[in-house]
Amino acid sequence: MGLLERLRKEWFILGIVLVIAVARLEPAVGVKGGPLKPEITITYVAVSAIFFNSGLSLKTEELTSALMHVKLHLFVQIFTLVFFPTAIWLFLQLLSITPINEWLLKGLQTVGCMPPPVSSAVILTKAVGGNEAAAIFNSAFGSFLGIVITPLLLLLFLGSSSSVPFTSIFSQLFMTVVVPLVIGQIVRRYIKDWLERKKPPFGTISSCVLLMIIYTTFCDTFANPNIDLDKFSLVIIVFIIFSVQMSFMFLTFLFSTRNNSGFTPADTVAIIFCSTHKSLTLGIPMLKIVFAGYEHLSLISIPLLIYHPAQILLGSLLVPTIKSWMVSRQKAQKLTRQPKAPVKV
C-alpha cells in the first residue's frame, strides 16, 4: 500500500472515531475508568510506545548529528513558543469584538501556548523523507521546554490561581518520552540487522497509536454533560484553525528557504511540521492541571482537540507536494555542486 493510500485509510478511520465521539455513542470509552483505561494506556503507554518506536527505527548516528544542528532547533523553538503565541494573542484582540464564544477564543490562545507535538510532526516528516532526527529531537526538547514555558504562557495570557506541579509533569514526561527513546536506541543496537532486513511498519504503528490518543481525548471532552457550544462559533473556529495552520506553514517555508538560511530541503520539511504543530498528548493534561476546577475547561480544550487532527489532515494532504518539492530541490542542489568539465582547447 502506497503512502498516500495509507494516509487516506488512516483518515477514514479517524473520521469514524470522531463521529462516534462527537455523537457521544460511547462516551464512557474515553472517560477515566472506561474499558480502555486511558488514564493509564494514553497517559503512559501510548506516548511511550510512540517514542520507543522512534528510538527503534531511527539510526543512532542520525540522531547524534541532529543534536548539533543548533540553528534549526532555535528556529523551531522560538517560532513555536514565542512567535506563535504572540501572533495568536494579537489576532485574538481583533476577534474579541466578534460574537464568537469567548471560551473558544481562550482555547485558541491555549493552542498557541502549546509545545511541539510528540508524534505527528515526526510521523509526517518521516513520511516526506525529511530530517526525521531533527524532528524527533525538537519534539523531545520542545516537550521539556513546554513543561516550564507552556504553563507560564497560559498563566500570562489567560491567568489562573492554580499551582503548577512542575516536578510531577517533568518526571512523567521524562519517563514517557526520554526513557522509551533511549531504550529503543539500545534495543536497536542488538537487532539492527533484523530491522534493516525486515523493515517493520514503524509509521503505521505510530499512526494507530495516535488515532487512539485522539479518540479517547474526544470522548473525554464530549462526554461532559455541561458543555454548551453554539454551531456558529464552532464553524468559525474550525475555519480560523485551518487558516492559521496554512499561514504559519507558509511563513516557515519562506523563512527556511531563503538563500542565506543555511537549511537543507530536508531541514525545511522538519521545520514546517515541528514549528506549526502543537501537542495534544501534553496539552490536554497541562490544561487540566493549570485550569483545574474551571467551569469552562471543556470549551477551552475544544480548539486544541480540533487543531491536532487538523494538523495531521493538512500535513497528510501536503505530503506528496512537499515531497516532490524536496526531491526536486535536492536534485537541483546536487547539479549545482557538481564540478564543471574542463573545456578542451
XYZ file of C-alpha atoms in Angstrom:
345
model
C 0.000 0.000 0.000
C 1.421 3.413 -1.022
C 1.974 6.255 1.417
C -0.931 8.362 0.144
C -3.328 5.418 0.228
C -2.267 4.576 3.790
C -2.818 8.143 4.942
C -6.266 8.191 3.357
C -7.139 4.956 5.127
C -5.968 6.382 8.442
C -8.113 9.457 7.961
C -11.142 7.356 7.075
C -10.687 5.528 10.393
C -10.129 8.826 12.206
C -13.336 10.228 10.732
C -15.281 7.265 12.058
C -13.933 7.508 15.595
C -14.509 11.270 15.731
C -18.111 10.871 14.588
C -18.632 8.274 17.312
C -17.056 10.523 19.906
C -18.948 13.666 18.930
C -22.211 11.768 18.673
C -21.492 10.510 22.202
C -22.485 6.995 21.337
C -19.861 5.528 23.676
C -18.578 8.385 25.841
C -17.514 6.030 28.616
C -14.717 4.643 26.421
C -12.715 7.853 26.698
C -13.576 8.711 30.293
C -11.413 7.821 33.250
C -12.241 4.312 34.372
C -13.664 3.244 30.968
C -12.825 -0.028 29.230
C -9.686 1.383 27.568
C -8.364 2.856 30.858
C -6.986 5.986 29.070
C -5.583 7.370 32.340
C -3.011 4.559 32.000
C -2.972 3.473 28.355
C -2.879 7.011 26.928
C -1.022 8.947 29.635
C 1.782 6.397 29.877
C 1.627 3.539 27.364
C 0.619 5.356 24.145
C 3.169 8.201 24.280
C 5.880 5.803 25.467
C 5.099 3.457 22.567
C 5.475 6.269 20.033
C 8.926 7.273 21.310
C 10.104 3.686 21.769
C 9.041 3.134 18.159
C 11.006 6.224 17.099
C 14.081 5.130 19.054
C 13.901 1.693 17.472
C 13.557 2.983 13.919
C 15.987 5.926 13.939
C 19.659 5.396 13.153
C 21.782 6.429 16.127
C 24.267 8.379 14.003
C 21.418 10.459 12.528
C 20.111 11.380 15.980
C 23.622 12.282 17.144
C 24.205 14.560 14.164
C 20.837 16.233 14.763
C 21.919 17.337 18.235
C 24.486 19.681 16.691
C 22.027 21.493 14.419
C 21.567 24.352 16.897
C 20.292 26.896 14.362
C 17.421 24.645 13.328
C 16.471 23.918 16.940
C 16.477 27.622 17.836
C 14.288 28.440 14.844
C 11.715 25.791 15.728
C 11.534 26.543 19.459
C 11.413 30.343 19.074
C 8.734 30.124 16.401
C 6.668 27.639 18.417
C 6.949 29.083 21.913
C 7.443 32.820 21.215
C 6.193 33.909 17.798
C 3.177 31.559 17.649
C 1.512 32.516 20.973
C 2.288 36.230 20.465
C 0.785 36.271 16.969
C -2.323 34.446 18.208
C -2.723 36.932 21.075
C -2.587 39.880 18.666
C -5.084 38.178 16.351
C -7.470 37.493 19.244
C -7.545 41.188 20.126
C -9.401 41.679 16.851
C -11.634 38.634 17.317
C -12.672 39.750 20.817
C -15.165 42.228 19.328
C -16.935 39.452 17.394
C -19.799 37.275 18.737
C -17.549 34.170 18.790
C -17.751 32.245 22.059
C -15.158 33.836 24.378
C -14.124 30.468 25.841
C -13.356 29.091 22.396
C -11.211 32.171 21.768
C -9.387 31.475 25.024
C -8.960 27.940 23.721
C -7.245 29.327 20.601
C -4.774 31.100 22.852
C -4.031 27.864 24.685
C -3.262 26.253 21.327
C -0.657 28.935 20.654
C 0.988 28.254 24.030
C 1.397 24.521 23.478
C 4.808 22.885 22.847
C 5.672 20.926 19.680
C 3.944 17.540 19.323
C 5.455 14.267 20.471
C 4.299 12.300 17.452
C 2.563 13.876 14.455
C 5.466 16.085 13.306
C 7.832 13.104 13.461
C 5.444 10.840 11.550
C 4.814 13.381 8.768
C 8.488 14.370 8.493
C 9.358 10.699 8.074
C 6.563 10.233 5.525
C 8.017 13.028 3.369
C 11.607 11.832 3.823
C 12.763 14.954 5.670
C 15.153 15.325 8.581
C 13.481 12.842 10.938
C 16.279 13.037 13.505
C 15.809 16.818 13.827
C 12.043 16.327 14.146
C 12.487 13.798 16.967
C 14.993 15.988 18.798
C 12.751 19.073 18.604
C 9.724 17.064 19.684
C 11.535 15.823 22.793
C 13.384 19.076 23.513
C 10.294 21.209 22.881
C 8.267 18.990 25.174
C 10.727 19.555 28.015
C 10.761 23.312 27.385
C 6.979 23.176 27.364
C 6.939 21.768 30.895
C 8.051 25.173 32.172
C 7.227 27.609 29.360
C 3.700 26.442 28.427
C 2.180 26.756 31.935
C 3.843 30.178 32.275
C 2.429 31.284 28.916
C -1.031 30.041 29.909
C -0.833 31.958 33.164
C 0.442 35.057 31.322
C -2.220 35.164 28.614
C -5.196 33.656 30.445
C -4.384 33.699 34.151
C -5.070 31.066 36.796
C -4.747 30.804 40.544
C -3.831 27.132 40.375
C -0.375 25.978 41.361
C 1.521 24.097 38.679
C 3.343 20.913 39.829
C 6.366 21.177 37.544
C 8.182 18.320 39.241
C 5.450 15.747 38.623
C 4.977 16.867 34.996
C 8.740 16.762 34.354
C 9.148 13.305 35.861
C 6.178 11.926 33.912
C 7.485 13.420 30.680
C 10.965 12.033 31.309
C 9.559 8.531 31.837
C 7.244 8.625 28.803
C 9.491 10.438 26.290
C 13.219 10.187 27.066
C 13.379 6.742 28.651
C 11.459 4.934 25.844
C 13.574 6.744 23.201
C 16.830 5.661 24.889
C 15.583 2.074 25.365
C 14.581 1.958 21.703
C 18.081 3.054 20.682
C 19.660 0.399 22.947
C 17.428 -2.370 21.598
C 18.202 -1.232 18.047
C 21.921 -1.923 18.603
C 21.183 -5.619 19.177
C 18.618 -6.173 16.403
C 19.909 -3.676 13.848
C 20.463 -6.281 11.110
C 16.997 -7.784 11.617
C 15.350 -4.333 11.455
C 17.136 -3.422 8.216
C 16.214 -6.772 6.711
C 12.549 -6.953 7.749
C 11.755 -3.207 7.727
C 8.843 -3.246 10.231
C 5.940 -0.778 9.592
C 7.022 1.812 12.173
C 4.962 4.604 10.568
C 1.739 2.575 10.650
C 2.283 1.625 14.291
C 2.780 5.267 15.334
C -0.277 6.368 13.342
C -2.506 3.761 15.003
C -1.367 4.849 18.471
C -2.027 8.475 17.525
C -5.576 7.620 16.429
C -6.191 6.028 19.810
C -4.983 9.175 21.606
C -7.288 11.425 19.568
C -10.278 9.130 20.012
C -10.061 8.873 23.792
C -9.454 12.617 24.183
C -12.518 13.489 22.096
C -14.625 11.054 24.108
C -13.412 12.563 27.359
C -14.342 16.092 26.256
C -17.733 15.463 24.674
C -18.838 13.171 27.486
C -19.164 16.301 29.644
C -22.955 16.898 30.026
C -22.423 20.590 30.841
C -20.739 21.510 27.552
C -22.513 24.454 25.847
C -21.369 25.068 22.299
C -23.074 27.067 19.537
C -22.610 25.890 15.964
C -21.670 29.328 14.577
C -18.700 29.714 16.915
C -17.559 26.145 16.266
C -17.619 26.569 12.470
C -15.720 29.858 12.672
C -13.119 28.353 14.998
C -12.567 25.436 12.613
C -12.074 27.889 9.719
C -9.660 30.006 11.780
C -7.645 26.958 12.819
C -7.136 25.779 9.241
C -6.284 29.344 8.144
C -3.732 29.771 10.936
C -2.065 26.467 10.117
C -1.788 27.184 6.416
C -0.474 30.710 7.052
C 2.163 29.578 9.542
C 3.269 26.662 7.371
C 3.751 29.124 4.507
C 5.696 31.508 6.761
C 8.059 28.799 7.986
C 8.584 27.653 4.407
C 9.524 31.186 3.307
C 11.891 31.754 6.252
C 13.657 28.389 5.956
C 14.175 28.509 2.170
C 15.882 31.881 1.975
C 19.264 31.826 0.277
C 21.147 32.662 3.490
C 19.088 30.425 5.791
C 21.603 27.555 5.773
C 18.861 24.925 5.885
C 18.703 21.922 3.563
C 15.402 20.859 1.928
C 15.164 18.011 4.449
C 15.618 20.551 7.266
C 12.827 22.680 5.845
C 10.432 19.733 5.984
C 11.157 19.201 9.683
C 10.836 22.945 10.354
C 7.446 23.204 8.625
C 5.897 20.426 10.688
C 7.673 20.970 14.037
C 7.149 24.743 14.101
C 3.437 24.709 13.300
C 2.208 21.544 15.016
C 1.006 21.568 18.617
C 0.981 18.776 21.177
C -2.345 17.247 22.163
C -0.940 14.485 24.366
C 0.905 17.045 26.517
C -1.561 19.881 26.019
C -4.686 18.275 27.450
C -3.021 17.160 30.729
C -1.455 20.626 31.099
C -4.817 22.341 30.623
C -6.376 20.072 33.236
C -3.591 20.940 35.674
C -3.386 24.710 35.096
C -7.160 25.213 34.829
C -8.263 22.615 37.363
C -11.765 23.446 38.585
C -12.579 25.807 35.692
C -16.235 25.507 34.719
C -15.459 26.075 31.031
C -12.429 23.795 30.769
C -14.172 21.605 28.167
C -14.813 24.606 25.895
C -11.226 25.812 26.311
C -9.998 22.348 25.263
C -12.037 22.170 22.031
C -9.728 24.298 19.786
C -6.766 22.075 20.713
C -8.852 18.971 20.029
C -9.673 20.398 16.596
C -6.176 21.699 15.892
C -4.473 18.358 16.403
C -6.460 16.300 13.857
C -6.458 19.298 11.507
C -2.649 19.489 11.533
C -2.429 15.790 10.666
C -5.052 16.192 7.927
C -3.307 19.169 6.320
C 0.080 17.516 6.693
C -1.168 14.285 5.138
C -2.681 16.132 2.187
C 0.528 18.113 1.650
C 2.892 15.113 1.900
C 3.039 14.443 -1.887
C 3.505 18.141 -2.709
C 6.207 18.752 -0.093
C 7.986 15.521 -1.018
C 8.003 16.468 -4.692
C 9.420 19.902 -3.840
C 12.098 18.423 -1.579
C 13.259 15.863 -4.155
C 13.418 18.442 -6.959
C 15.312 20.900 -4.747
C 17.802 18.223 -3.666
C 18.426 17.268 -7.309
C 18.976 20.915 -8.223
C 21.483 21.352 -5.394
C 23.405 18.246 -6.465
C 23.654 19.571 -10.026
C 24.995 22.941 -8.880
C 27.625 21.252 -6.701
C 28.974 19.035 -9.491
C 32.316 20.341 -10.862
C 32.150 21.575 -14.378
C 34.060 19.596 -17.011
C 37.191 21.376 -18.269
C 36.817 22.952 -21.669
C 39.130 21.424 -24.270
C 41.138 23.911 -26.317
